[in-house]
Amino acid sequence: MASGFVFDGLKMHLKARKMNYADLARALKISEATVKRIFATRNCTLERLDQICELLQVDLAELARSGPREDRLVNRLTPSQEEQLLADPALLLVAVCAIQQMRVEDITALYALTEAKCVQLLMRLERLGILELHENNRIRLRLARTFAWNPDGPIMRYAKSQTGDFFDHRFDGPGEFMRMVTVRVSAEGRLALLRRLEQVAREYDEQHRADARLPLDGRHALSVLLAVRYWEPALFKKLRRGRDGGKVRI
């Protein structure tokens, strides 16, 4: 059982993270009807309430004080903030670990950082507005559900420079997949397909949040690259007719 203000706060957090009841249902692996009934009756078990709070990265004490305004959550960092992360590999590492919902003890067990150094880096991230560091080194993210690195910002430019390392792999192991599909579709069809890809990205994010309670050895680092653009290989462009094409005939 929980008081009505708790559900008002949860609704505000859902809205701030641009989530709806269907998103919540998928993440909790229950029906959307069950989620609607929980919020309509303002009634659920403490275990279920704890699961919802964990998914939304909020605690009951915060709900008692106030719900978050959407503009308090970070959608994008400034280029200057991304430069600060990139200038210090350890800071960027801890930022990514925090985004992956790793605890301080997980980070220090996996990487060569002392607890004191890790906390120091987390405090720097707190000043950047990425997270809040609470009692017992509990990390609470301040990132909106729609958070993304700037498309042509420092972090993504660095990521692009690493594509050789990323693709130097067979992609044939368990849980691995790579397929390149080259198609010609209408503008309307392209937008429809993009919406479906965005949904795939959201589902990965929701699964990540749902599995956050598992111990670290039960959660494996996974990188998903989704990229769509108008593109033709240079060797094809050379065969085009007209001003931009070559003179080669086959």
CSV table of C-alpha atoms in Angstrom, one decimal:
chain,number,residue,atom,x,y,z
A,1,MET,CA,0.0,0.0,0.0
A,2,ALA,CA,1.2,3.6,-0.7
A,3,SER,CA,-0.2,7.1,-0.2
A,4,GLY,CA,-1.7,9.0,-3.2
A,5,PHE,CA,1.1,11.5,-3.3
A,6,VAL,CA,3.6,8.7,-4.1
A,7,PHE,CA,1.7,7.9,-7.3
A,8,ASP,CA,1.4,11.6,-8.2
A,9,GLY,CA,5.2,11.8,-7.8
A,10,LEU,CA,5.7,8.7,-9.9
A,11,LYS,CA,3.6,10.1,-12.7
A,12,MET,CA,5.7,13.2,-12.7
A,13,HIS,CA,8.9,11.1,-12.9
A,14,LEU,CA,7.4,9.1,-15.8
A,15,LYS,CA,6.6,12.3,-17.7
A,16,ALA,CA,10.0,13.8,-17.0
A,17,ARG,CA,11.6,10.7,-18.4
A,18,LYS,CA,9.2,10.6,-21.4
A,19,MET,CA,7.9,7.2,-20.4
A,20,ASN,CA,4.3,6.0,-20.6
A,21,TYR,CA,2.4,3.1,-19.0
A,22,ALA,CA,3.4,0.8,-21.9
A,23,ASP,CA,7.1,1.5,-21.4
A,24,LEU,CA,6.7,0.8,-17.6
A,25,ALA,CA,4.9,-2.4,-18.3
A,26,ARG,CA,7.6,-3.7,-20.6
A,27,ALA,CA,10.3,-2.9,-18.2
A,28,LEU,CA,8.5,-4.6,-15.3
A,29,LYS,CA,7.4,-7.5,-17.5
A,30,ILE,CA,3.7,-7.1,-16.5
A,31,SER,CA,0.7,-6.1,-18.6
A,32,GLU,CA,-0.1,-2.5,-19.4
A,33,ALA,CA,-3.6,-3.1,-17.9
A,34,THR,CA,-1.9,-4.0,-14.6
A,35,VAL,CA,0.1,-0.8,-14.6
A,36,LYS,CA,-3.0,1.3,-15.4
A,37,ARG,CA,-4.9,-0.4,-12.5
A,38,ILE,CA,-2.0,0.3,-10.1
A,39,PHE,CA,-2.1,4.0,-10.9
A,40,ALA,CA,-5.9,4.2,-11.1
A,41,THR,CA,-6.4,2.6,-7.7
A,42,ARG,CA,-3.1,4.1,-6.3
A,43,ASN,CA,-2.5,0.8,-4.7
A,44,CYS,CA,0.3,-1.8,-5.1
A,45,THR,CA,2.5,-4.0,-3.0
A,46,LEU,CA,5.7,-2.4,-1.5
A,47,GLU,CA,7.7,-4.8,-3.6
A,48,ARG,CA,6.1,-3.6,-6.8
A,49,LEU,CA,6.5,0.0,-5.6
A,50,ASP,CA,10.2,-0.6,-4.9
A,51,GLN,CA,10.6,-2.0,-8.5
A,52,ILE,CA,9.0,1.1,-10.0
A,53,CYS,CA,11.1,3.4,-7.9
A,54,GLU,CA,14.3,1.5,-8.8
A,55,LEU,CA,13.4,1.7,-12.5
A,56,LEU,CA,12.7,5.5,-12.3
A,57,GLN,CA,15.8,6.1,-10.2
A,58,VAL,CA,13.9,7.8,-7.4
A,59,ASP,CA,13.3,7.0,-3.7
A,60,LEU,CA,10.2,7.4,-1.5
A,61,ALA,CA,11.8,10.3,0.5
A,62,GLU,CA,12.2,12.3,-2.7
A,63,LEU,CA,8.6,11.6,-3.7
A,64,ALA,CA,7.5,12.9,-0.3
A,65,ARG,CA,9.3,16.2,-0.9
A,66,SER,CA,8.4,16.9,-4.5
A,67,GLY,CA,8.4,15.5,-8.0
A,68,PRO,CA,11.1,16.5,-10.5
A,69,ARG,CA,10.5,19.1,-13.2
A,70,GLU,CA,11.4,17.9,-16.6
A,71,ASP,CA,13.9,20.7,-17.0
A,72,ARG,CA,15.9,19.4,-14.0
A,73,LEU,CA,16.9,16.3,-16.0
A,74,VAL,CA,19.8,16.4,-18.4
A,75,ASN,CA,19.0,15.7,-22.1
A,76,ARG,CA,22.3,16.7,-23.5
A,77,LEU,CA,25.6,17.9,-22.1
A,78,THR,CA,27.3,21.0,-23.5
A,79,PRO,CA,30.3,20.5,-25.8
A,80,SER,CA,32.4,22.0,-23.0
A,81,GLN,CA,31.1,19.4,-20.5
A,82,GLU,CA,31.8,16.6,-23.0
A,83,GLU,CA,35.3,17.9,-23.5
A,84,GLN,CA,35.9,17.8,-19.7
A,85,LEU,CA,34.9,14.1,-19.7
A,86,LEU,CA,37.0,13.3,-22.7
A,87,ALA,CA,40.0,15.1,-21.2
A,88,ASP,CA,40.1,12.7,-18.2
A,89,PRO,CA,39.7,9.0,-19.2
A,90,ALA,CA,39.0,8.0,-15.6
A,91,LEU,CA,36.2,10.6,-15.4
A,92,LEU,CA,34.7,9.4,-18.6
A,93,LEU,CA,34.9,5.8,-17.4
A,94,VAL,CA,33.2,6.5,-14.1
A,95,ALA,CA,30.5,8.5,-16.0
A,96,VAL,CA,29.8,5.6,-18.3
A,97,CYS,CA,29.8,3.1,-15.3
A,98,ALA,CA,27.3,5.4,-13.5
A,99,ILE,CA,25.1,5.5,-16.6
A,100,GLN,CA,25.3,1.7,-16.7
A,101,GLN,CA,24.0,1.8,-13.1
A,102,MET,CA,27.1,0.3,-11.6
A,103,ARG,CA,27.8,0.8,-7.8
A,104,VAL,CA,31.0,2.2,-6.4
A,105,GLU,CA,32.0,-1.3,-5.2
A,106,ASP,CA,31.4,-2.7,-8.7
A,107,ILE,CA,33.5,0.0,-10.4
A,108,THR,CA,36.5,-0.4,-8.0
A,109,ALA,CA,36.3,-4.2,-8.3
A,110,LEU,CA,36.5,-4.1,-12.1
A,111,TYR,CA,38.8,-1.1,-12.6
A,112,ALA,CA,42.1,0.1,-11.0
A,113,LEU,CA,40.5,2.9,-9.0
A,114,THR,CA,40.4,3.2,-5.2
A,115,GLU,CA,37.1,4.0,-3.5
A,116,ALA,CA,38.4,7.4,-2.6
A,117,LYS,CA,39.4,8.2,-6.2
A,118,CYS,CA,36.1,6.8,-7.5
A,119,VAL,CA,34.1,9.0,-5.1
A,120,GLN,CA,36.2,12.0,-6.0
A,121,LEU,CA,35.3,11.5,-9.7
A,122,LEU,CA,31.6,11.0,-8.9
A,123,MET,CA,31.7,14.3,-7.0
A,124,ARG,CA,33.0,15.9,-10.2
A,125,LEU,CA,30.2,14.3,-12.2
A,126,GLU,CA,27.7,15.7,-9.6
A,127,ARG,CA,29.0,19.2,-10.2
A,128,LEU,CA,28.5,18.6,-13.9
A,129,GLY,CA,24.8,17.8,-13.1
A,130,ILE,CA,25.0,14.2,-14.4
A,131,LEU,CA,24.2,12.5,-11.1
A,132,GLU,CA,23.7,13.0,-7.4
A,133,LEU,CA,25.9,11.2,-4.8
A,134,HIS,CA,23.9,10.2,-1.7
A,135,GLU,CA,24.7,8.6,1.6
A,136,ASN,CA,26.7,5.3,1.4
A,137,ASN,CA,27.9,6.4,-2.1
A,138,ARG,CA,24.5,5.7,-3.6
A,139,ILE,CA,24.4,7.1,-7.1
A,140,ARG,CA,21.3,8.7,-8.6
A,141,LEU,CA,21.3,9.7,-12.2
A,142,ARG,CA,20.0,13.1,-13.3
A,143,LEU,CA,19.7,12.1,-16.9
A,144,ALA,CA,16.5,12.2,-18.9
A,145,ARG,CA,15.3,9.0,-20.6
A,146,THR,CA,16.0,10.8,-23.9
A,147,PHE,CA,19.6,11.6,-22.9
A,148,ALA,CA,22.1,11.2,-25.7
A,149,TRP,CA,25.6,12.4,-26.5
A,150,ASN,CA,25.7,15.3,-29.0
A,151,PRO,CA,25.7,13.8,-32.5
A,152,ASP,CA,28.8,15.7,-33.6
A,153,GLY,CA,30.2,16.5,-30.2
A,154,PRO,CA,33.5,15.4,-28.6
A,155,ILE,CA,32.2,12.1,-27.3
A,156,MET,CA,30.6,11.0,-30.6
A,157,ARG,CA,33.7,12.1,-32.6
A,158,TYR,CA,35.8,10.0,-30.3
A,159,ALA,CA,33.4,7.0,-30.7
A,160,LYS,CA,33.6,7.4,-34.5
A,161,SER,CA,37.4,7.2,-34.3
A,162,GLN,CA,37.0,3.8,-32.6
A,163,THR,CA,34.8,2.2,-35.3
A,164,GLY,CA,37.8,0.3,-36.6
A,165,ASP,CA,38.2,-1.4,-33.3
A,166,PHE,CA,34.4,-1.9,-32.9
A,167,PHE,CA,34.0,-3.6,-36.3
A,168,ASP,CA,37.2,-5.7,-36.1
A,169,HIS,CA,35.2,-8.6,-34.8
A,170,ARG,CA,33.4,-11.6,-36.3
A,171,PHE,CA,30.0,-10.8,-34.6
A,172,ASP,CA,29.2,-14.5,-34.5
A,173,GLY,CA,29.2,-15.1,-30.7
A,174,PRO,CA,26.2,-15.7,-28.5
A,175,GLY,CA,24.1,-12.5,-28.2
A,176,GLU,CA,26.0,-10.9,-31.1
A,177,PHE,CA,24.6,-9.7,-34.4
A,178,MET,CA,25.5,-7.7,-37.4
A,179,ARG,CA,23.7,-7.2,-40.6
A,180,MET,CA,23.9,-4.5,-43.3
A,181,VAL,CA,20.8,-3.9,-45.4
A,182,THR,CA,20.9,-1.5,-48.3
A,183,VAL,CA,17.4,-0.6,-49.6
A,184,ARG,CA,15.5,2.0,-51.5
A,185,VAL,CA,12.3,3.1,-49.7
A,186,SER,CA,9.9,6.1,-49.8
A,187,ALA,CA,10.3,9.0,-47.4
A,188,GLU,CA,7.3,7.9,-45.5
A,189,GLY,CA,8.7,4.3,-45.2
A,190,ARG,CA,12.0,5.6,-44.1
A,191,LEU,CA,10.4,7.6,-41.2
A,192,ALA,CA,8.4,4.6,-40.2
A,193,LEU,CA,11.5,2.4,-40.1
A,194,LEU,CA,13.3,5.1,-38.0
A,195,ARG,CA,10.6,5.1,-35.5
A,196,ARG,CA,10.9,1.3,-35.1
A,197,LEU,CA,14.7,1.6,-34.6
A,198,GLU,CA,14.1,4.2,-32.0
A,199,GLN,CA,11.8,1.8,-30.2
A,200,VAL,CA,14.5,-0.9,-30.4
A,201,ALA,CA,16.9,1.6,-28.7
A,202,ARG,CA,14.3,2.3,-26.0
A,203,GLU,CA,13.8,-1.4,-25.4
A,204,TYR,CA,17.5,-1.9,-24.8
A,205,ASP,CA,17.4,1.0,-22.4
A,206,GLU,CA,14.4,-0.4,-20.6
A,207,GLN,CA,16.0,-3.8,-20.3
A,208,HIS,CA,19.1,-2.2,-18.9
A,209,ARG,CA,17.1,-0.5,-16.2
A,210,ALA,CA,15.1,-3.6,-15.4
A,211,ASP,CA,18.3,-5.6,-15.0
A,212,ALA,CA,19.9,-3.0,-12.8
A,213,ARG,CA,19.1,-5.0,-9.7
A,214,LEU,CA,21.1,-8.0,-10.8
A,215,PRO,CA,24.7,-8.4,-9.5
A,216,LEU,CA,27.4,-7.1,-11.8
A,217,ASP,CA,28.5,-10.6,-12.9
A,218,GLY,CA,24.9,-11.2,-14.1
A,219,ARG,CA,25.0,-8.1,-16.3
A,220,HIS,CA,27.3,-8.0,-19.3
A,221,ALA,CA,28.6,-4.9,-21.1
A,222,LEU,CA,26.9,-4.7,-24.5
A,223,SER,CA,27.3,-2.0,-27.2
A,224,VAL,CA,24.5,-1.4,-29.7
A,225,LEU,CA,25.3,0.8,-32.7
A,226,LEU,CA,22.3,2.1,-34.7
A,227,ALA,CA,23.1,4.4,-37.6
A,228,VAL,CA,21.0,5.4,-40.6
A,229,ARG,CA,22.0,7.8,-43.4
A,230,TYR,CA,21.9,8.4,-47.1
A,231,TRP,CA,25.1,6.7,-48.3
A,232,GLU,CA,26.6,5.0,-51.3
A,233,PRO,CA,30.1,3.4,-51.3
A,234,ALA,CA,32.7,5.5,-53.1
A,235,LEU,CA,33.4,2.7,-55.6
A,236,PHE,CA,29.7,2.9,-56.7
A,237,LYS,CA,29.8,6.7,-57.0
A,238,LYS,CA,32.7,6.4,-59.5
A,239,LEU,CA,30.4,4.5,-61.8
A,240,ARG,CA,27.6,7.0,-61.8
A,241,ARG,CA,26.6,8.8,-65.0
A,242,GLY,CA,26.8,12.5,-65.3
A,243,ARG,CA,28.8,15.2,-63.7
A,244,ASP,CA,29.6,13.3,-60.4
A,245,GLY,CA,30.2,10.0,-62.1
A,246,GLY,CA,33.3,8.4,-63.6
A,247,LYS,CA,33.8,7.2,-67.2
A,248,VAL,CA,34.1,3.6,-66.3
A,249,ARG,CA,31.8,1.2,-68.2
A,250,ILE,CA,31.1,-2.4,-67.3
